[in-house]
Tab-separated table of C-alpha atoms and ligand atoms in Angstrom:
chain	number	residue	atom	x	y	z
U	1	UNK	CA	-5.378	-7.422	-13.723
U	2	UNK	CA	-8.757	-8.257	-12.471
U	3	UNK	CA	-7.905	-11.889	-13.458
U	4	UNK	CA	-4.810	-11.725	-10.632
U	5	UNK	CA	-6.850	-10.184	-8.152
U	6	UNK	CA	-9.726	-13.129	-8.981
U	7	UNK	CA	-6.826	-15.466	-8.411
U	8	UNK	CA	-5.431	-14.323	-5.152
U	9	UNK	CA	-8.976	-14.305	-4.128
U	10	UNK	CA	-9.801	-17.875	-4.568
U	11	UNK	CA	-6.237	-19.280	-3.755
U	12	UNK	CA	-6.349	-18.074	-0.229
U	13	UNK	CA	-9.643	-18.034	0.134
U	14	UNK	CA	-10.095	-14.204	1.348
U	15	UNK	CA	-13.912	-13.542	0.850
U	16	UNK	CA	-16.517	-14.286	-1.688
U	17	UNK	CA	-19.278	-12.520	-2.953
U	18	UNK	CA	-21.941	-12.476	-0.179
U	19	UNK	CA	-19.618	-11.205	2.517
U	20	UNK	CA	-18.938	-7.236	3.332
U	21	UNK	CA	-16.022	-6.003	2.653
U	22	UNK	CA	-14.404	-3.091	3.994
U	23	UNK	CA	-11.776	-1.687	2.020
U	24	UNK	CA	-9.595	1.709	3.277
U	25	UNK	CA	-8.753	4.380	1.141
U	26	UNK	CA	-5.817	6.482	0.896
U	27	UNK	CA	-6.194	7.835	-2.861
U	28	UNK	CA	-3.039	6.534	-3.854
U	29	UNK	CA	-2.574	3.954	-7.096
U	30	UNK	CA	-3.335	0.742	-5.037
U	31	UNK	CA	-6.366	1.763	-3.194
U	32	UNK	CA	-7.948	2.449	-6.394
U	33	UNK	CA	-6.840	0.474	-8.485
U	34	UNK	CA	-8.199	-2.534	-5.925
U	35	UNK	CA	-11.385	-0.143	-5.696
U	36	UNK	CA	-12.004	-0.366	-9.205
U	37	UNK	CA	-11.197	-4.021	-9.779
U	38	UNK	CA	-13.188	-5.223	-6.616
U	39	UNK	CA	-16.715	-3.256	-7.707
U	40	UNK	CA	-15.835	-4.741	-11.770
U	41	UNK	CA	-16.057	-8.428	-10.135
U	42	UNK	CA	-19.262	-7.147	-8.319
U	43	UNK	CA	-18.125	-7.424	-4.676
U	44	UNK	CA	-19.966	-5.986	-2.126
U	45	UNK	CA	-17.626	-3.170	-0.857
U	46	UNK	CA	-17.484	-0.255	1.532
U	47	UNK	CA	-14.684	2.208	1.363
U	48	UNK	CA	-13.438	3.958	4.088
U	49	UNK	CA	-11.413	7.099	3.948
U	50	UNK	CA	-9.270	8.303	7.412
U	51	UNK	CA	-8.325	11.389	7.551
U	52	UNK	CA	-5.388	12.374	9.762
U	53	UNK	CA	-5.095	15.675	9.277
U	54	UNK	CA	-1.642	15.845	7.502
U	55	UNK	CA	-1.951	19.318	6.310
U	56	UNK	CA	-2.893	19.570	2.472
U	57	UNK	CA	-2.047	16.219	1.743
U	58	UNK	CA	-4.627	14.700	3.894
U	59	UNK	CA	-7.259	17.402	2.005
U	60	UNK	CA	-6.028	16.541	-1.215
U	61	UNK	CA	-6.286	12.388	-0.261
U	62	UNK	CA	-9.604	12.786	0.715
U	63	UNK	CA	-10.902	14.890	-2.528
U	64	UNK	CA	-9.744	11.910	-4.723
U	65	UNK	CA	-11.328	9.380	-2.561
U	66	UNK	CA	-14.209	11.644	-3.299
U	67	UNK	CA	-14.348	11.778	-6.787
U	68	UNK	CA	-13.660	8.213	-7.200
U	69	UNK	CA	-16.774	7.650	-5.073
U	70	UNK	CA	-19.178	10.082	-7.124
U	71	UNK	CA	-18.043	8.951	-10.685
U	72	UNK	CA	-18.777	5.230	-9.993
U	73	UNK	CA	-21.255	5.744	-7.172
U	74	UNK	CA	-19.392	3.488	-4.774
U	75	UNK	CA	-19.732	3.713	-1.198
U	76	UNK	CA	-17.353	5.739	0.345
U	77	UNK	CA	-17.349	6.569	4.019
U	78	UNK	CA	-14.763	9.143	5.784
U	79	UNK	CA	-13.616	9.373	9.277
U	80	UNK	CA	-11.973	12.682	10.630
U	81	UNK	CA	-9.269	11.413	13.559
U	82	UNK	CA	-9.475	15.155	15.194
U	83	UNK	CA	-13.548	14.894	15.402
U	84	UNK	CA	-13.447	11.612	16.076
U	85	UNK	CA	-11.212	11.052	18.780
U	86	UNK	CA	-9.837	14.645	19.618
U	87	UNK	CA	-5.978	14.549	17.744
U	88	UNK	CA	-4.502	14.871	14.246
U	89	UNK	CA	-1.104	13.308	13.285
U	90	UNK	CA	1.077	15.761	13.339
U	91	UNK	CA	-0.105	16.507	17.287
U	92	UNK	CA	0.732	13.153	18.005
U	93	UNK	CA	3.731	13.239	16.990
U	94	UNK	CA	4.562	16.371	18.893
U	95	UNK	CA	3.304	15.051	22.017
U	96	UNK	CA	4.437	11.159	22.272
U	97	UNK	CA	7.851	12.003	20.408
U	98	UNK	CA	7.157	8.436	18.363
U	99	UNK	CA	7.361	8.032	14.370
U	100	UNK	CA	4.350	9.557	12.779
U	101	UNK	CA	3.860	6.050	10.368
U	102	UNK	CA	3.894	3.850	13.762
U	103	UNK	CA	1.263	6.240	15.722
U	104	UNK	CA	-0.661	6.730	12.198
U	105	UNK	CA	-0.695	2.900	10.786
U	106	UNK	CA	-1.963	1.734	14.490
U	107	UNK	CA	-4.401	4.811	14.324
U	108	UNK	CA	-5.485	3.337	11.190
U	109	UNK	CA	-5.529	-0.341	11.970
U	110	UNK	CA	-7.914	0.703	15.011
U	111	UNK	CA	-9.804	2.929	12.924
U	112	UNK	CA	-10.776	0.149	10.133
U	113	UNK	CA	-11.443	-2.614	13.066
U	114	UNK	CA	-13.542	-0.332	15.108
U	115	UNK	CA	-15.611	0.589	11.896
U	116	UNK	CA	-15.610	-2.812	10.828
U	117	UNK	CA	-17.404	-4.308	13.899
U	118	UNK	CA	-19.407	-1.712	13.925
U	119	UNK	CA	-21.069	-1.912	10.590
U	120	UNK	CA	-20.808	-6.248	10.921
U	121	UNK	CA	-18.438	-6.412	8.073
U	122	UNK	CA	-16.976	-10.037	7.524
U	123	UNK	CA	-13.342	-8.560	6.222
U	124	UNK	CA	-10.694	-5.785	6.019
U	125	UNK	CA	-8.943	-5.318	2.569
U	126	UNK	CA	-6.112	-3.757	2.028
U	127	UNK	CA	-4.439	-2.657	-1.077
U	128	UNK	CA	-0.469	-3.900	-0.352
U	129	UNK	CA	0.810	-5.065	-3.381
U	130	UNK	CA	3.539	-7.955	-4.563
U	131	UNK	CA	6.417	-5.042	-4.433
U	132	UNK	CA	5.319	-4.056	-0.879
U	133	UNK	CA	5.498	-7.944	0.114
U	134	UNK	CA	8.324	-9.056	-0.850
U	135	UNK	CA	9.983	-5.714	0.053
U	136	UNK	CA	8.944	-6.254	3.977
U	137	UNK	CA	9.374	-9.974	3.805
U	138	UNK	CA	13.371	-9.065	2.708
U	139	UNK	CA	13.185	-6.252	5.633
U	140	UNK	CA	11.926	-8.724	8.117
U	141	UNK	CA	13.681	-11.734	7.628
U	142	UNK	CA	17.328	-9.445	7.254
U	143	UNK	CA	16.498	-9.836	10.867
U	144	UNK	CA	14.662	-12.931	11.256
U	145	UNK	CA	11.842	-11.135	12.517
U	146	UNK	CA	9.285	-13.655	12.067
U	147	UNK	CA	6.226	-12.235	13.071
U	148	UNK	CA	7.182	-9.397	10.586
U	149	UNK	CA	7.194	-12.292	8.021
U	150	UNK	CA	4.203	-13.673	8.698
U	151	UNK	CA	2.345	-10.852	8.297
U	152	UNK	CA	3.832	-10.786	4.340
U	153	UNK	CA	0.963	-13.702	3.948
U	154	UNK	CA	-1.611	-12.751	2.155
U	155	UNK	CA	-4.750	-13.417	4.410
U	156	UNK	CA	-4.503	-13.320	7.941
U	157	UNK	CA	-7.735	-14.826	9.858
U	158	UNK	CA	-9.911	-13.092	12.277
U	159	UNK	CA	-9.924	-13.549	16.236
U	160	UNK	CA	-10.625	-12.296	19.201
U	161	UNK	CA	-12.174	-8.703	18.601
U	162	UNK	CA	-9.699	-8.131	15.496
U	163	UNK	CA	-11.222	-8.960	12.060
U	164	UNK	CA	-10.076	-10.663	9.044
U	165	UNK	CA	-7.472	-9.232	6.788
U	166	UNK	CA	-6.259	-10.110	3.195
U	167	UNK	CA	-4.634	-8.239	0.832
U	168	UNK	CA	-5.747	-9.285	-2.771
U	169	UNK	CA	-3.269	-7.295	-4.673
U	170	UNK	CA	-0.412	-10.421	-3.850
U	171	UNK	CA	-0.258	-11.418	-7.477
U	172	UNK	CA	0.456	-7.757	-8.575
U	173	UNK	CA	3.090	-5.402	-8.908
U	174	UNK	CA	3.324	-1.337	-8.546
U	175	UNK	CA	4.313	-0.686	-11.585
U	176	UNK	CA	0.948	-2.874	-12.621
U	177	UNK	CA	-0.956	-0.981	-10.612
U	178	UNK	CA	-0.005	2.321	-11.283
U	179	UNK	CA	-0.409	1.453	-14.958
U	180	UNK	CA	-3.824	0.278	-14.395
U	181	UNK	CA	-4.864	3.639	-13.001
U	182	UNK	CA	-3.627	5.522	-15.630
U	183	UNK	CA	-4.721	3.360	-18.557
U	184	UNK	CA	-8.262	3.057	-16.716
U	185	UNK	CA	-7.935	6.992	-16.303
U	186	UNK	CA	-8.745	6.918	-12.449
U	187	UNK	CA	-8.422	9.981	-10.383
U	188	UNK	CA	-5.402	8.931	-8.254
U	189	UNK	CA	-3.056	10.967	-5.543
U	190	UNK	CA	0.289	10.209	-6.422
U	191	UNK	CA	2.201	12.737	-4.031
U	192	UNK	CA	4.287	11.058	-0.928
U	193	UNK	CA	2.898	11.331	2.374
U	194	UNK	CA	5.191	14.417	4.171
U	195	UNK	CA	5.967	12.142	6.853
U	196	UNK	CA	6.800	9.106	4.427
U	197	UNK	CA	9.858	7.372	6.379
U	198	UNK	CA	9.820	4.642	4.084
U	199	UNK	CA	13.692	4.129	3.845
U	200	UNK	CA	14.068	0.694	4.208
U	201	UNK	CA	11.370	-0.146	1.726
U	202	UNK	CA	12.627	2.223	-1.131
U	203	UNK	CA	15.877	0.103	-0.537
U	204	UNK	CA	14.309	-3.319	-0.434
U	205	UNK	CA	12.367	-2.308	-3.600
U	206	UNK	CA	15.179	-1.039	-5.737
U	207	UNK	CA	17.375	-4.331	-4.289
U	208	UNK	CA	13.878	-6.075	-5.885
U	209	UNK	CA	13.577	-4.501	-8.759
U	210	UNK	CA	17.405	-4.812	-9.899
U	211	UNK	CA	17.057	-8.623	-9.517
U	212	UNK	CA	13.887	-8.955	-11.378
U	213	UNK	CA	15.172	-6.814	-13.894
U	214	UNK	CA	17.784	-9.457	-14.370
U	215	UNK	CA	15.677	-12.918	-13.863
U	216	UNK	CA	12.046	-11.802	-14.700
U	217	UNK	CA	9.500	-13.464	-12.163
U	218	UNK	CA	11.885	-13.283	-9.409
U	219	UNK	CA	9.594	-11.266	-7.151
U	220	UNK	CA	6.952	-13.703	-7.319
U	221	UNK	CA	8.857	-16.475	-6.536
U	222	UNK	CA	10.611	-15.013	-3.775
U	223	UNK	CA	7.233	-14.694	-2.291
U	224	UNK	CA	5.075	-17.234	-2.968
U	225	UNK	CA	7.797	-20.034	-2.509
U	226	UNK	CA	7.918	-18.371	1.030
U	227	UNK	CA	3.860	-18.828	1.436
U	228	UNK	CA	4.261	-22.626	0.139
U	229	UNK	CA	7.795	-23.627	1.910
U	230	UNK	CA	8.272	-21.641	4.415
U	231	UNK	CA	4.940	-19.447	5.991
U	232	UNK	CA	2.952	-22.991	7.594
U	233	UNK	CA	6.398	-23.860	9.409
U	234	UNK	CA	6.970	-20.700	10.638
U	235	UNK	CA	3.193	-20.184	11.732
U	236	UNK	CA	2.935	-23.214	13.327
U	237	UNK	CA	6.281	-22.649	15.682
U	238	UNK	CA	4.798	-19.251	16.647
U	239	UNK	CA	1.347	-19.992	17.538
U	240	UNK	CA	3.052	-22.813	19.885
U	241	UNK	CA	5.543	-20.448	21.257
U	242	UNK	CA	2.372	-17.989	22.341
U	243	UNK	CA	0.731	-21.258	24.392
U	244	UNK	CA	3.486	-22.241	26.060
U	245	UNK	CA	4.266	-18.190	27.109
U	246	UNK	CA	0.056	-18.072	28.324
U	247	UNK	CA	-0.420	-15.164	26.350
U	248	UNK	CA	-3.950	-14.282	27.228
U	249	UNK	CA	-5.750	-11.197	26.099
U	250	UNK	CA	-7.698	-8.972	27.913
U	251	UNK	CA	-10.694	-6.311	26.982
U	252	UNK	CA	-9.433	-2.349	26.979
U	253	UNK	CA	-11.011	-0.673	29.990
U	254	UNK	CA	-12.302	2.107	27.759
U	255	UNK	CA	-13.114	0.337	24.093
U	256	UNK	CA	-13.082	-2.968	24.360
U	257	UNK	CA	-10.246	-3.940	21.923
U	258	UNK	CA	-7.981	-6.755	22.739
U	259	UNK	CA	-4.848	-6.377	24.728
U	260	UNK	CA	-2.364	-7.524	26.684
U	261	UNK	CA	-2.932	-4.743	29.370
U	262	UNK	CA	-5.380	-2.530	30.958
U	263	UNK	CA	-5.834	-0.261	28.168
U	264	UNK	CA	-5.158	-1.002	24.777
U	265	UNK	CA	-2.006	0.521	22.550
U	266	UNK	CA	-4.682	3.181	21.121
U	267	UNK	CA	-5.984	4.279	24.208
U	268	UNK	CA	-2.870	4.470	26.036
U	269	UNK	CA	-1.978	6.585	22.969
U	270	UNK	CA	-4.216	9.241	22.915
U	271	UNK	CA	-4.674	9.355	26.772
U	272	UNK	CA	-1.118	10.847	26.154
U	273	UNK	CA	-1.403	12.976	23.217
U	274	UNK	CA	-4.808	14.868	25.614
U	275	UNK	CA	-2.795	14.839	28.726
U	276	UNK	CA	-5.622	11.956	30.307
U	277	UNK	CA	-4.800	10.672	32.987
U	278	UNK	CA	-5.912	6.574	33.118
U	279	UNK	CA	-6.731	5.066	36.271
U	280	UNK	CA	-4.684	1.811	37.009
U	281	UNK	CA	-5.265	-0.961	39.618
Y	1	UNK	CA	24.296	22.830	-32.506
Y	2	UNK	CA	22.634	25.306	-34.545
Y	3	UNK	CA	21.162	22.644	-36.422
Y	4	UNK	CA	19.933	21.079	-32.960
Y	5	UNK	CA	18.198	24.260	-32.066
Y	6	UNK	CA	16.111	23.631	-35.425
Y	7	UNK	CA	14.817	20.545	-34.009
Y	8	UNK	CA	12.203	19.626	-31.690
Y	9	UNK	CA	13.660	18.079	-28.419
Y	10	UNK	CA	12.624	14.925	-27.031
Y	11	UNK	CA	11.294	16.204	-23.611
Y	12	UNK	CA	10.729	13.760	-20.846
Y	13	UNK	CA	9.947	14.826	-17.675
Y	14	UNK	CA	10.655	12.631	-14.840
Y	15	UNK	CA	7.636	12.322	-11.827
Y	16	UNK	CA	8.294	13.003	-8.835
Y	17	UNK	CA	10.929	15.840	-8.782
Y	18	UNK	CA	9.637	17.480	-12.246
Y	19	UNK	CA	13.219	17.118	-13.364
Y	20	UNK	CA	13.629	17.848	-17.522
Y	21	UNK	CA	15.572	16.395	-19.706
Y	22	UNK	CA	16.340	16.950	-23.427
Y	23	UNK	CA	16.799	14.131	-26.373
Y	24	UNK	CA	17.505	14.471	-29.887
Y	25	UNK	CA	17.429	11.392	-31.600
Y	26	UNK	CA	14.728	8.322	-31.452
Y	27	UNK	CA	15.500	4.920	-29.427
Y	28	UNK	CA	13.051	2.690	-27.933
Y	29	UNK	CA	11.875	3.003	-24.185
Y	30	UNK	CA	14.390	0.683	-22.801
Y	31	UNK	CA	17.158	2.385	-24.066
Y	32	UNK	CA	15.936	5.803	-22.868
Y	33	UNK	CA	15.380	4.367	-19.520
Y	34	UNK	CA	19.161	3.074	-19.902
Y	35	UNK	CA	20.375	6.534	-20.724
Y	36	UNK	CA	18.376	8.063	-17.700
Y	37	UNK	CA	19.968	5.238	-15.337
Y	38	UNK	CA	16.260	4.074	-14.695
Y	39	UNK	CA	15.418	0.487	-13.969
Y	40	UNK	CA	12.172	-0.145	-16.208
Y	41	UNK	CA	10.712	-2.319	-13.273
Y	42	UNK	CA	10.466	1.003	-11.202
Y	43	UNK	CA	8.951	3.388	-13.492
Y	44	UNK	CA	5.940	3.496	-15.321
Y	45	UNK	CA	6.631	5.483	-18.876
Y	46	UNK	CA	3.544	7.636	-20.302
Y	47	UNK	CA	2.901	9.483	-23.853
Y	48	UNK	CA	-0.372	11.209	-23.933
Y	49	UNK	CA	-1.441	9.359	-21.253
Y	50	UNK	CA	-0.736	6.198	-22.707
Y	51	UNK	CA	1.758	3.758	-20.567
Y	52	UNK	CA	4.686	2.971	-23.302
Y	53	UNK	CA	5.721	-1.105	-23.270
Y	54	UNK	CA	9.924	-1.345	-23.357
Y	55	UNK	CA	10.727	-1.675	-27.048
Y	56	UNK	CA	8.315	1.324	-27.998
Y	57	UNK	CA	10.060	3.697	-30.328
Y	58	UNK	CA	10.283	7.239	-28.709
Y	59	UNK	CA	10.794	10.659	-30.892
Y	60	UNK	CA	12.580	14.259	-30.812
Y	61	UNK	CA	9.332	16.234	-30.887
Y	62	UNK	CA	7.187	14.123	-28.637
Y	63	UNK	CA	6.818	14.537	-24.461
Y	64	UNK	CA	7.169	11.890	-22.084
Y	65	UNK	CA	6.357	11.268	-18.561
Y	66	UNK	CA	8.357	9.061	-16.597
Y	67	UNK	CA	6.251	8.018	-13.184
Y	68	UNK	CA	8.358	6.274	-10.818
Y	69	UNK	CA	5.827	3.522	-9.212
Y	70	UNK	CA	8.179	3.069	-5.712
Y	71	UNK	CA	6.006	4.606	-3.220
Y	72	UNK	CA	7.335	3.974	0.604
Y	73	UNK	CA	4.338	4.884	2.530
Y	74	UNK	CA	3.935	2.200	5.173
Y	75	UNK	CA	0.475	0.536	4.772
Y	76	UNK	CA	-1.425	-0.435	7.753
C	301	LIG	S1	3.394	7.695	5.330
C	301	LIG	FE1	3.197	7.241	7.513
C	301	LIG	S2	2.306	9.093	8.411
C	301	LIG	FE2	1.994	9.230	6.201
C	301	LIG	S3	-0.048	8.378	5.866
C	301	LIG	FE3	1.406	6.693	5.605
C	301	LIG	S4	1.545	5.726	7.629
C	301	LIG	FE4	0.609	7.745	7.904
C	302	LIG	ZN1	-8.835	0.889	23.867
């Protein structure tokens, strides 16, 4: 396990072990499990725990993140969305009508990048594994959404206000992961969030597992044939495609993030969900 | 099925849902999973907190967890 992670590390060249890393939380098996392996290969590591005020499940989240943090004294910080910026999920989703996983993940995103800045860290980990790959790189490219492809890669670099991102759990699969935790006996939250849409990726992940249950290292080489063959391609034609549109990014009026507007998607967000109103020019 | 009553069941309880269900005779893992209509890719199989490999032999009288590992959950 830690040998894969050590791998995915060095192949793509996510971080080494003088830079910051900033690592979220949820409590669930792949948060930990890339918790536990990241502090055994003596990274330097910050967790970060956001609570979004999902009823029990967000209390329950949070207590594991907890107890991880006090049996192996690991850093461990944890932001409240209501006392931080005035709204929980479930509010949100009452008042802007949108799916709770697209106002929570870009809640989150912002959340990590904001924290991130602020406390100079050099990179944002994130504990998708090879199931949840390949799973959205099947999704995506069912509609040749290619942006939704690219984002299966495994490191994606920083720019422009947003920081670095890689994902060094590439090389491994749930089912590895969730064994880890148990075999390493890790507190771990294995309950569904109660907003969990996750349809299409239950689907993709069943198609997955059917096929590698029939050729065994089909998964992997779905994906990393995809990285080698087909990802530089495919990056290249879109980063050419946003030149010749001009795409030029502004500053948010209120936080400074990078966007295409005025304000940026978070701002516009929750000027909603408090009944703001945002002046416009 | 007097004579099953005698003996210990195979119990394996199947995570999430906390469905039961009752065995009487040994087979390995595999072949439990094939009885269940489980895909051993998807679930993670666990005797006293142990994960069990495939071709593990499983017993009446023992109690097994089966976790299934698909979580949908989008990630940011
Ligand atoms: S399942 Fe959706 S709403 Fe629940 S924590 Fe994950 S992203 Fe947020
Ligand atoms: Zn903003």
């Amino acid at each position: 396990m830690k040998r894969q992670v050590e791998k995915a590390v060095r192949r793509f060249q996510m971080f080494t072990h003088s830079d910051k890393i900033l690592l979220p939380v949820s409590g669930g098996k792949d948060s930990i499990a890339l918790w536990d392996i990241l502090l055994k290969l003596h990274f330097k590591v910050h967790a970060l725990h956001v609570q979004l005020g999902i009823s029990e499940y967000s209390e329950k989240s949070a207590d594991i993140t907890k107890r991880f943090s006090e049996e192996k004294n690991a850093k461990l910080t944890i932001v409240n969305i209501n006392e931080e910026y005035g709204f929980n999920i479930p509010l949100a989703v009452e008042k802007t009508k949108l799916p709770a996983c697209s106002i929570c993940g870009t809640t989150k995103r912002y959340v990590y990048n904001k924290f991130a800045q602020k406390e100079n860290m050099d990179v944002i980990v994130t504990g998708h594994n090879m199931d949840d790959l390949a799973a959205q790189l099947r999704h995506s490219s069912s509609t040749w959404d290619l942006e939704g492809m690219l984002a299966t890669y495994p490191v994606r670099p920083g720019k422009q206000g947003l920081i670095k991102r890689a994902k060094p759990l590439v090389y491994l699969t749930e089912k590895e992961t969730l064994t880890y935790v148990i075999t390493q006996k890790l507190p771990v939250f294995l309950e569904e969030c109660p907003f969990s849409q996750g349809a299409w990726s239950i689907v993709e992940k069943q198609e997955l597992n059917r096929i590698e249950n029939k050729k065994p290292g089909f998964k992997y080489q779905y994906l990393t044939q995809f990285y080698k063959k087909a990802y530089p391609a495919i990056y290249e034609f879109e980063e050419k495609k946003k030149i010749k549109n001009d795409i030029k990014l502004k500053s948010c009026k209120i936080c400074g993030a990078p966007t295409v507007k005025d304000y940026c998607w978070f701002c516009r967000t929750r000027a909603k969900i408090l009944d703001i109103k945002l002046e416009t020019n | 099925m007097e004579k099953k009553e005698r003996i210990k069941p195979l119990i394996v309880k199947i995570i999430p849902g906390n469905k039961t269900h009752h065995f009487f005779k040994k087979m390995p893992v595999f072949k439990l999973l094939e009885e269940l209509g489980l895909n051993s890719e998807s679930v993670v199989v666990i005797r006293n907190g142990t994960p069990l490999t495939k071709d593990l032999i499983v017993a009446p009288g023992e109690q097994i967890e089966i976790i299934s590992v698909i979580s949908g959950g989008k990630k940011p």
